[in-house]
Structures are given as C-alpha cells and as structure tokens.
Short mmCIF file of C-alpha atoms in Angstrom, two decimals:
data_model
loop_
_atom_site.label_atom_id
_atom_site.label_comp_id
_atom_site.label_asym_id
_atom_site.label_seq_id
_atom_site.Cartn_x
_atom_site.Cartn_y
_atom_site.Cartn_z
CA MET A 19 21.03 18.98 -23.95
CA LYS A 20 20.15 17.68 -27.29
CA GLU A 21 18.55 19.98 -29.76
CA LEU A 22 14.85 19.53 -30.46
CA ALA A 23 13.77 17.63 -33.68
CA PRO A 24 11.92 19.56 -36.24
CA ALA A 25 8.05 20.01 -35.67
CA GLY A 26 7.14 16.95 -37.80
CA LYS A 27 9.51 14.75 -36.00
CA MET A 28 8.56 16.14 -32.63
CA GLU A 29 4.78 15.30 -33.24
CA CYS A 30 5.68 11.74 -34.23
CA ASP A 31 7.72 11.29 -30.97
CA ILE A 32 4.85 12.66 -29.02
CA LEU A 33 2.34 10.28 -30.69
CA ASP A 34 4.60 7.30 -30.21
CA ALA A 35 5.10 8.19 -26.40
CA LEU A 36 1.38 8.57 -25.81
CA GLU A 37 0.62 5.23 -27.43
CA ALA A 38 3.28 3.60 -25.25
CA LEU A 39 2.00 5.10 -22.29
CA GLY A 40 -1.59 3.95 -22.76
CA TYR A 41 -3.39 7.22 -23.71
CA THR A 42 -6.77 6.74 -25.19
CA GLY A 43 -7.83 10.17 -25.84
CA PRO A 44 -8.62 12.13 -28.99
CA LEU A 45 -5.12 13.39 -29.74
CA LEU A 46 -3.74 10.15 -30.97
CA GLU A 47 -3.90 11.42 -34.61
CA GLU A 48 -1.50 13.77 -35.98
CA GLY A 49 -4.13 16.19 -37.43
CA ALA A 50 -5.84 16.44 -34.00
CA LEU A 51 -2.68 16.85 -32.19
CA ASN A 52 -1.50 19.84 -34.48
CA LYS A 53 -4.89 21.68 -34.25
CA ALA A 54 -4.78 21.25 -30.36
CA ALA A 55 -1.18 22.53 -30.18
CA GLU A 56 -2.05 25.55 -32.28
CA ASN A 57 -4.96 26.49 -30.19
CA GLY A 58 -2.98 25.97 -27.09
CA LEU A 59 -4.66 26.34 -23.70
CA SER A 60 -7.93 27.26 -25.43
CA SER A 61 -8.16 23.69 -26.71
CA PRO A 62 -9.96 21.55 -24.13
CA GLU A 63 -8.47 18.41 -25.54
CA PHE A 64 -4.90 19.92 -25.05
CA PHE A 65 -5.83 20.91 -21.57
CA GLU A 66 -7.02 17.38 -20.58
CA LEU A 67 -3.98 15.83 -21.89
CA CYS A 68 -1.86 18.05 -19.88
CA VAL A 69 -3.70 17.23 -16.74
CA TRP A 70 -3.71 13.44 -17.48
CA LEU A 71 0.19 13.56 -17.87
CA SER A 72 0.70 15.39 -14.69
CA SER A 73 -1.66 13.14 -12.71
CA GLN A 74 0.16 10.08 -13.90
CA ILE A 75 3.59 11.68 -13.05
CA LYS A 76 2.37 12.74 -9.63
CA SER A 77 1.32 9.16 -8.79
CA LEU A 78 4.78 7.85 -9.47
CA CYS A 79 6.90 10.54 -7.55
CA ASN A 80 6.34 12.62 -4.57
CA MET A 81 5.51 16.09 -5.71
CA GLU A 82 3.98 19.10 -4.24
CA GLU A 83 2.82 20.76 -7.29
CA SER A 84 0.10 19.41 -9.41
CA ILE A 85 -2.20 20.56 -12.58
CA THR A 86 -5.78 20.35 -11.82
CA ALA A 87 -8.76 19.84 -13.91
CA ALA A 88 -10.53 23.17 -15.35
CA ASP A 89 -13.50 24.40 -13.54
CA GLY A 90 -16.15 26.69 -14.63
CA ASP A 91 -14.46 29.79 -13.05
CA LYS A 92 -10.92 28.69 -13.71
CA ASP A 93 -9.29 31.07 -16.15
CA ILE A 94 -6.17 30.35 -18.45
CA GLU A 95 -3.73 32.55 -16.41
CA SER A 96 -4.31 30.31 -13.21
CA PHE A 97 -3.85 27.20 -15.33
CA GLN A 98 -0.52 28.72 -16.59
CA LEU A 99 0.58 29.29 -13.07
CA GLU A 100 0.00 25.72 -12.26
CA ILE A 101 1.95 24.54 -15.25
CA SER A 102 4.87 26.84 -14.51
CA GLY A 103 5.07 25.41 -10.92
CA PHE A 104 4.75 21.99 -12.00
CA LEU A 105 7.63 22.32 -14.50
CA ARG A 106 9.74 24.30 -12.11
CA GLU A 107 9.51 21.45 -9.52
CA MET A 108 10.62 18.87 -12.15
CA ALA A 109 13.54 21.11 -13.35
CA CYS A 110 12.28 21.47 -16.93
CA PRO A 111 15.27 22.42 -19.12
CA TYR A 112 13.13 24.60 -21.53
CA SER A 113 13.64 28.17 -20.46
CA SER A 114 10.81 29.30 -22.68
CA LEU A 115 8.32 27.32 -20.56
CA ILE A 116 9.40 28.54 -17.05
CA SER A 117 10.61 32.05 -17.69
CA GLY A 118 9.34 35.29 -19.40
CA ASP A 119 5.89 36.57 -19.22
CA ILE A 120 3.57 33.99 -18.07
CA LYS A 121 0.79 34.97 -20.60
CA ASP A 122 3.31 34.55 -23.53
CA ARG A 123 4.77 31.00 -22.49
CA LEU A 124 2.18 28.76 -24.54
CA ARG A 125 1.02 30.97 -27.26
CA GLU A 126 3.30 29.38 -29.90
CA LYS A 127 2.56 25.97 -31.30
CA GLU A 128 6.32 24.80 -30.84
CA ASP A 129 6.06 25.66 -27.12
CA CYS A 130 2.91 23.59 -26.65
CA LEU A 131 4.56 20.78 -28.51
CA LYS A 132 7.72 21.13 -26.16
CA LEU A 133 5.39 20.82 -23.12
CA LEU A 134 3.74 17.67 -24.31
CA LEU A 135 7.04 16.04 -25.34
CA PHE A 136 8.63 16.98 -21.93
CA LEU A 137 5.76 15.53 -20.03
CA SER A 138 5.38 12.38 -21.93
CA THR A 139 9.02 11.53 -21.89
CA GLU A 140 9.42 12.16 -18.22
CA LEU A 141 6.36 9.93 -17.52
CA GLN A 142 8.14 7.05 -19.63
CA ALA A 143 11.30 7.62 -17.62
CA LEU A 144 9.39 7.30 -14.32
CA LYS A 145 7.55 4.23 -15.42
CA ILE A 146 10.72 2.54 -16.52
CA LEU A 147 12.32 3.28 -13.08
CA HIS A 148 9.38 2.11 -11.18
CA SER A 149 9.13 -1.16 -13.15
CA LYS A 150 12.92 -1.83 -12.42
CA LYS A 151 12.46 -1.15 -8.86
CA MET A 152 9.56 -3.42 -8.47
CA LYS A 153 11.47 -6.28 -10.32
CA GLY A 154 14.43 -5.70 -8.05
CA SER A 155 12.51 -5.89 -4.94
CA HIS A 156 10.74 -9.12 -6.18
CA LEU A 157 14.14 -10.41 -7.09
CA GLU A 158 15.79 -9.55 -3.88
CA LYS A 159 12.94 -11.17 -1.91
CA HIS A 160 13.14 -14.27 -3.92
CA ASN A 161 16.78 -14.48 -3.52
CA GLU A 162 16.28 -14.01 0.26
CA ILE A 163 13.82 -16.85 0.41
CA TYR A 164 15.79 -19.13 -1.69
CA GLN A 165 18.99 -18.63 0.63
CA GLU A 166 16.75 -19.53 3.72
CA VAL A 167 15.49 -22.67 1.90
CA GLN A 168 19.01 -23.58 0.91
CA ALA A 169 20.21 -23.17 4.52
CA ILE A 170 17.48 -25.63 5.65
CA CYS A 171 18.71 -28.12 3.10
CA ASP A 172 22.24 -27.70 4.34
CA ALA A 173 21.12 -28.17 7.87
CA LEU A 174 19.21 -31.33 6.98
CA GLY A 175 21.97 -32.75 4.90
CA LEU A 176 20.30 -32.57 1.51
CA PRO A 177 22.24 -32.19 -1.65
CA ASN A 178 22.38 -28.77 -3.18
CA SER A 179 19.85 -28.37 -5.98
CA SER A 180 20.65 -26.76 -9.43
CA SER A 181 17.06 -25.50 -9.78
CA SER A 182 16.32 -21.90 -8.22
CA GLU A 183 12.54 -22.96 -8.00
CA ILE A 184 11.36 -22.87 -4.34
CA PRO A 185 8.37 -25.14 -4.42
CA PRO A 186 10.44 -28.37 -5.46
CA LEU A 187 12.83 -27.58 -2.58
CA LEU A 188 10.09 -27.28 -0.01
CA THR A 189 8.66 -30.50 -1.05
CA ILE A 190 12.18 -32.21 -0.49
CA VAL A 191 12.62 -30.50 2.87
CA GLU A 192 9.03 -31.49 4.14
CA GLN A 193 9.65 -35.24 3.08
CA LYS A 194 13.08 -35.00 4.96
CA ILE A 195 11.53 -33.71 8.16
CA LYS A 196 8.90 -36.29 8.24
CA ASP A 197 11.45 -38.91 8.10
CA ILE A 198 13.48 -37.49 10.84
CA LEU A 199 10.21 -37.10 13.08
CA SER A 200 9.26 -40.68 12.58
CA LYS A 201 12.52 -41.79 14.19
CA VAL A 202 12.01 -39.75 17.48
CA GLN A 203 9.65 -39.71 20.41
CA ASN A 204 6.27 -38.13 20.09
CA ASN A 205 6.86 -35.21 22.43
CA HIS A 206 10.39 -34.74 21.38
CA VAL A 207 9.74 -31.52 19.59
CA GLY A 208 6.73 -30.35 21.46
CA LYS A 209 3.51 -28.83 20.37
CA SER A 210 3.32 -25.68 18.55
CA LEU A 211 2.43 -22.40 20.37
CA LEU A 212 0.20 -21.43 17.54
CA THR A 213 -2.59 -24.10 17.06
CA LYS A 214 -4.55 -22.45 14.07
CA PRO A 215 -3.24 -21.47 10.69
CA LEU A 216 -2.72 -17.85 9.76
CA ASN A 217 -4.32 -16.10 6.87
CA SER A 218 -2.75 -13.40 4.75
CA GLU A 219 -4.32 -10.53 6.69
CA GLN A 220 -3.18 -11.86 9.95
CA VAL A 221 0.43 -12.41 8.68
CA GLU A 222 0.40 -8.85 7.39
CA ARG A 223 -0.68 -7.59 10.81
CA LEU A 224 1.94 -9.70 12.50
CA GLU A 225 4.63 -8.31 10.21
CA LYS A 226 3.52 -4.75 11.14
CA ILE A 227 3.66 -5.49 14.76
CA ASN A 228 7.06 -7.11 14.45
CA ASP A 229 8.34 -3.97 12.58
CA ALA A 230 7.25 -1.84 15.37
CA LEU A 231 8.75 -3.92 17.98
CA GLN A 232 12.03 -4.26 16.11
CA SER A 233 12.29 -0.41 15.80
CA GLU A 234 11.67 -0.09 19.68
CA TYR A 235 14.17 -2.78 20.56
CA GLU A 236 16.70 -1.30 18.13
CA CYS A 237 16.50 1.98 20.04
CA ARG A 238 17.11 0.28 23.34
CA ARG A 239 19.89 -1.87 21.99
CA ARG A 240 21.67 1.44 20.75
CA MET A 241 21.27 2.98 24.13
CA LEU A 242 22.85 -0.02 25.92
CA MET A 243 25.76 -0.43 23.48
CA LYS A 244 26.40 3.38 23.99
CA ARG A 245 26.46 2.81 27.61
CA LEU A 246 28.78 -0.04 27.28
CA ASP A 247 31.11 2.06 25.11
CA VAL A 248 31.09 4.94 27.68
CA THR A 249 31.74 2.48 30.62
CA ILE A 250 34.64 0.90 28.85
CA GLN A 251 35.94 4.39 28.08
CA SER A 252 35.78 5.28 31.64
CA PHE A 253 37.88 2.37 32.70
CA GLY A 254 40.83 3.80 30.84
CA TRP A 255 40.85 7.09 32.94
CA SER A 256 42.99 5.60 35.61
CA ASP A 257 46.76 5.94 35.46
CA ARG A 258 47.19 2.14 35.61
CA ALA A 259 44.79 1.63 32.63
CA LYS A 260 46.29 4.39 30.42
CA VAL A 261 49.42 2.16 29.79
CA LYS A 262 47.11 -0.70 28.62
CA THR A 263 44.95 1.21 26.22
CA ASP A 264 46.10 -1.02 23.26
CA ASP A 265 45.48 -4.21 25.18
CA ILE A 266 41.99 -3.11 26.19
CA ALA A 267 41.21 -2.21 22.59
CA ARG A 268 42.58 -5.52 21.32
CA ILE A 269 40.36 -7.52 23.77
CA TYR A 270 37.15 -5.21 23.60
CA GLN A 271 36.86 -4.33 19.94
CA PRO A 272 36.28 -7.58 18.39
CA LYS A 273 33.40 -8.41 20.85
CA ARG A 274 32.05 -4.92 20.30
CA TYR A 275 31.75 -5.12 16.67
CA ALA A 276 30.08 -8.63 16.94
CA LEU A 277 27.19 -6.87 18.52
CA SER A 278 24.39 -5.59 16.12
CA PRO A 279 21.69 -2.93 17.14
CA LYS A 280 19.14 -4.74 14.87
CA SER A 281 16.92 -7.47 15.97
CA THR A 282 17.08 -10.88 14.32
CA ILE A 283 13.65 -12.02 15.34
CA THR A 284 11.31 -12.59 12.49
CA LEU A 285 7.82 -14.00 11.87
CA ALA A 286 9.51 -17.33 11.30
CA HIS A 287 10.46 -17.48 15.04
CA LEU A 288 6.86 -17.13 16.03
CA LEU A 289 5.74 -19.93 13.50
CA ALA A 290 8.38 -22.19 14.98
CA ALA A 291 7.77 -21.38 18.64
CA ARG A 292 6.74 -24.19 20.94
CA GLU A 293 4.57 -24.45 23.97
CA ASP A 294 7.57 -24.35 26.44
CA LEU A 295 8.30 -20.86 25.23
CA SER A 296 5.29 -19.37 27.19
CA LYS A 297 6.94 -20.79 30.44
CA ILE A 298 8.91 -17.90 32.28
CA MET A 299 12.23 -18.96 33.48
CA ARG A 300 14.08 -16.98 36.25
CA THR A 301 17.32 -15.52 35.42
CA SER A 302 18.69 -16.98 38.61
CA SER A 303 17.95 -20.40 37.80
CA GLY A 304 20.66 -22.99 37.30
CA SER A 305 20.03 -23.59 33.55
CA THR A 306 20.00 -19.97 32.85
CA ARG A 307 23.09 -19.35 34.95
CA GLU A 308 25.06 -21.93 32.98
CA ASN A 309 24.83 -19.50 30.01
CA THR A 310 25.37 -16.16 31.91
CA VAL A 311 28.10 -17.16 34.48
CA CYS A 312 31.38 -15.25 33.84
CA ALA A 313 34.59 -14.50 35.82
CA ILE A 314 33.31 -10.87 36.75
CA ASN A 315 30.65 -12.57 39.09
CA LYS A 316 33.29 -13.61 41.45
CA VAL A 317 34.80 -10.12 41.91
CA LEU A 318 33.52 -8.59 45.22
CA MET A 319 33.33 -4.96 45.76
CA GLY A 320 34.68 -3.37 48.82
CA ARG A 321 32.94 -1.20 51.38
CA VAL A 322 31.42 1.74 49.69
CA PRO A 323 31.38 4.96 51.81
CA ASP A 324 28.09 6.44 52.69
CA ARG A 325 27.29 9.39 50.45
CA GLY A 326 24.04 10.33 52.28
CA GLY A 327 21.30 11.92 50.47
CA ARG A 328 18.54 10.61 52.58
CA PRO A 329 15.85 13.48 53.17
CA THR A 330 15.29 12.56 56.84
CA GLU A 331 18.97 13.20 57.67
CA ILE A 332 19.20 16.61 56.01
CA GLU A 333 19.23 19.50 58.58
CA PRO A 334 16.91 22.46 57.97
CA PRO A 335 18.53 25.74 56.71
CA PRO A 336 19.15 28.48 59.37
CA PRO A 337 16.55 31.09 59.49
CA GLU A 338 17.03 34.15 57.24
CA MET A 339 15.27 36.58 59.46
CA PRO A 340 15.57 36.91 63.32
CA PRO A 341 12.57 35.62 65.29
CA TRP A 342 10.20 38.49 66.22
CA GLN A 343 9.48 39.08 69.80
CA LYS A 344 6.34 40.43 71.49
CA ARG A 345 6.76 44.05 72.39
CA GLN A 346 7.33 44.67 76.05
CA ASP A 347 5.29 47.00 78.05
CA GLY A 348 6.54 50.52 78.94
CA GLY A 349 7.66 51.29 75.34
CA GLY A 350 11.34 52.10 74.58
CA ARG A 351 11.55 55.11 76.89
CA ALA A 352 13.70 54.71 80.06
CA GLU A 353 12.22 55.21 83.31
CA SER A 354 13.92 56.62 86.21
CA PRO A 355 14.43 54.17 89.17
CA LYS A 356 13.29 56.67 91.48
CA ARG A 357 9.91 56.97 89.67
CA LYS A 358 9.63 53.29 89.67
CA GLU A 359 9.92 53.18 93.39
CA GLY A 360 7.67 56.36 93.90
CA LEU A 361 10.49 58.64 95.37
CA PRO A 362 10.43 62.26 94.68
CA LEU A 363 12.62 63.63 91.85
CA ARG A 364 15.34 66.29 92.33
CA GLU A 365 15.25 69.42 90.44
CA GLY A 366 16.02 68.84 86.67
CA GLU A 367 15.76 65.11 86.76
CA GLU A 368 12.40 65.06 84.93
CA GLU A 369 13.59 67.44 82.30
CA ASN A 370 16.79 65.36 81.74
CA SER A 371 14.84 62.15 81.68
CA ASN A 372 12.72 63.41 78.79
CA LYS A 373 15.87 64.19 76.61
CA GLY A 374 16.70 60.51 76.00
CA LEU A 375 18.60 57.64 77.65
CA TRP A 376 22.11 59.02 76.98
CA ALA A 377 21.58 62.78 77.90
CA ASN A 378 24.09 64.52 80.32
CA ARG A 379 26.74 61.71 80.28
CA GLU A 380 30.34 61.85 80.62
CA PRO A 381 32.93 61.01 77.62
CA GLU A 382 33.08 57.45 78.89
CA GLY A 383 29.24 57.22 78.71
CA SER A 384 29.45 58.82 75.18
CA LEU A 385 31.77 56.10 74.11
CA ARG A 386 29.43 53.48 75.61
CA ALA A 387 26.64 55.16 73.72
CA LEU A 388 28.52 54.96 70.38
CA MET A 389 29.14 51.28 71.05
CA PHE A 390 25.45 50.51 71.67
CA PHE A 391 24.52 52.71 68.58
CA ARG A 392 26.89 50.47 66.55
CA TYR A 393 25.13 47.29 67.83
CA GLN A 394 21.81 48.72 67.00
CA LEU A 395 22.90 49.54 63.47
CA THR A 396 24.33 46.19 62.90
CA SER A 397 21.01 44.50 64.09
CA LEU A 398 19.07 46.81 61.93
CA LYS A 399 21.26 46.04 58.87
CA GLN A 400 20.84 42.32 59.47
CA VAL A 401 16.99 42.80 59.59
CA ILE A 402 17.09 44.88 56.31
CA PHE A 403 19.58 42.73 54.35
CA GLY A 404 19.30 39.44 55.87
CA ILE A 405 21.83 37.71 58.33
CA HIS A 406 24.08 36.02 55.78
CA GLU A 407 24.22 38.71 53.19
CA ALA A 408 24.73 41.66 55.38
CA PRO A 409 28.55 41.41 55.90
CA ARG A 410 28.98 41.24 52.08
CA MET A 411 26.71 44.01 51.11
CA CYS A 412 28.28 47.05 53.01
CA SER A 413 30.08 47.72 56.11
CA VAL A 414 28.50 49.41 59.21
CA GLY A 415 30.50 52.70 58.58
CA HIS A 416 29.08 52.88 54.97
CA PHE A 417 25.69 52.24 56.26
CA CYS A 418 25.90 54.89 58.90
CA LYS A 419 26.91 57.41 56.30
CA GLN A 420 23.61 57.00 54.75
CA ILE A 421 21.64 57.90 57.86
CA PRO A 422 20.73 61.48 58.58
CA PHE A 423 22.48 63.30 61.32
CA LYS A 424 19.12 63.87 63.17
CA LEU A 425 18.56 60.10 63.36
CA VAL A 426 21.91 59.60 64.75
CA GLY A 427 21.25 62.10 67.35
CA LEU A 428 18.18 60.41 68.62
CA PHE A 429 20.35 57.32 69.55
CA VAL A 430 23.43 59.33 70.92
CA GLY A 431 21.63 61.99 72.58
CA THR A 432 23.70 64.98 71.12
CA ARG A 433 23.20 66.28 67.57
CA GLY A 434 26.53 67.53 66.91
CA GLN A 435 30.06 66.05 67.60
CA HIS A 436 29.08 62.33 67.72
CA SER A 437 27.12 62.34 64.59
CA ARG A 438 29.99 64.20 62.74
CA THR A 439 32.44 61.66 64.19
CA LEU A 440 30.37 58.88 62.57
CA SER A 441 30.34 60.43 59.31
#
C-alpha cells in the first residue's frame, strides 16, 4: 500500500475528490475542512459528509452496513460503531480506523482525514466501474442489434454498409422489403397476428413474460436432455453394445452437442407471427409427419410379458390371527357319558371326574396327554405371537420352560413327573 501524503497534500486530494463527486456542502474550502477534521465527530459538517459519502457508496454496491444520519438521542459511540462496521465490510486497509479502542479511533485529525480520503476515493472508483459497465452494456446491445440488421441485409441480398449507424440500414431494409412484396400476391405473407402497435410499457411487460417462459422451458429442456443421456447410456449396458461404445459415441456426441438448453424464442418472433400460427396442427398430420418421421418408427416391439400390478388381481393377505369362535355350552369340563345318559355312577367316578380330563390314565394315556398339551401350547403360542412369527421367535420347548409347573399340571393331570419331563 502506498504511504499517505502529508497532511496538506491529503487535504488537497480530498477537496479535489469531493469536487469531482459533485459534493456541494460547506467543506469544499480548505479552512473549513481542517476545522471539521480537528473537531472530528463533534463537528456536524464532518458527520454529514461521512453520511453522504456512505450513502453514495451503498447505492452503487450491495452492502449490509450503513452509516445513518444523527438523531437527537444518537451518541458519538454508536456512530463510531456504524463507521467501524462500514469500513470493515469495505476491507479498509487503515488499521487505525478499524482496530483498537473504538473511542480513540477518530480523535486525531489525521485519522479523520484518512476516513474522508478513503471514502471519497472508493466512491470515485465505484462510479468509474459503474459507468464502464453501463457503457459496455449499451455497446453490447448496440452490437447485437447491428448484427441482426446486418443478417437481414445479407438475407435480402443488400451490400454491406461501412456505416455502423442502425437507422440508415433500417431505411434500406424497409425499401427493399416493399419492393419484394409488390411482386408477390396479396395473401402470400399473410396478416400479422398482432393488429395493434405496442407501446414501450407493453414491450417491457412482454419481455418479462418471455424471460419467465424461457427460464421455465430451459428447466424442462435440461430435464429432457438428461433423460436422453441416461437412455443412451443404458443402451450400452448390454454385452453386444459394450464392444461398440466408440461407434455409439461417434454417432451420438455430435448430435448431442448441437442441442442447447436455452430457448431461442424472442420478442421478434411474436412481432413476426402470422395468423396461421394460431391454428393448432395435429402431430399426426401428414405435413407434420414429414418432418418427424424417422427409421426408428418402423421398429416393432415384441410381445411384452404382463407384469401385473392391477389392484383388482391382488390377493388379500392371510389373516394374522385365527378366527374367534363362539364359546360352546358346557364349558371346558369333560362330562361323563353315564352322566349324559342319566345312568348311576360307580363309586369313585364322581371324584375322578372332578380331577380333570386326564386323571387315572395309563402311560399310553399320559403320552397322548403330552401330545395334546403340546398341541395346545402351539396354538396358544400362535395366538400370542402371531401365526407367521411364532416359529421364528422360540420353540415349543423353550416356551414350555417359561410356564410354571402348576399350570402344566392342570393340562396333564399330574403335578410331578410329566411337568419335570417337559422342563
């Protein structure tokens, strides 16, 4: 960074910059500027000049920080905070203005002059860049229009003009078009779709609408082009196509690079539209098919197997729980056949019948009891865990170990050996 000039030279540079920027305040004289710099933030003129420079800078570039005008309740410390944030966002190279105690940054005259010099020179640079940008955009637009007019002259067979002025070229083009139209039939070109001229406001609104449509269609074209790339890539997955990758790329890549995601429709297409553009042509009509027919249309696909998926053909899932049945009369207690028929019971039958279904049985009967008990446990486990999940969760033996011996005895009829056998 270059060293700062002496105080007198710095003041002259500030005055020259303020005059070039169009400042009309009271600090255009050297004496008033020195006095305001000595007083610092306590000087209203110095404060107003800082606010004016910062507002001009903020209007030319997108900045978050700003220096606001002084209010009645606004103190010097809050103003110093605003200046520090503004200078830090602008990447001020003077460390004395953005570091140290905030109350001591603008106490010296030299620091105040540094602040004014930095803000004024930055504003000058921003205005120069902005003017160059505006001139460049106007020149670019002028060149674009000139190229379009020159293309019209080439299409009409007019000689190239050495002048870059557009109005004389348009006059020559208009005269040439009138001469050509006088030699053709009246309805050869057709009537224009727009019957009324457009004013500047309507043209601006149409350009905004066209920009929105171009953005929308650009997104759609990018999606279609990506689908095209993926489809061509999937063709190369087969074994027969893997050996022809270079041939596919040599044929496909030139056609692919010719596609552009940006739309080429402009406002000029609307102005040149004829009445026949409003007629909707079917894509299957003869005139349209002349431009869209290709060899792939003659390729017939074979019979494709039915993959199903119709909701009416889907079978319902199997029930997760067994259907519940109504409880039968008589309960679960087994009743003696003699009692059913009303015959007298022998001695001990009533007592044995109350002990359970499988009481006083032989070993073969006990084995059948165990089999029946296993079946009951399996059914119970299916009810608890579900039909499909039961075999995967635990075995019948593991489930039996978790049941107390007394509960096993209720099914078997004995409370000793059979329950121990199960465990």
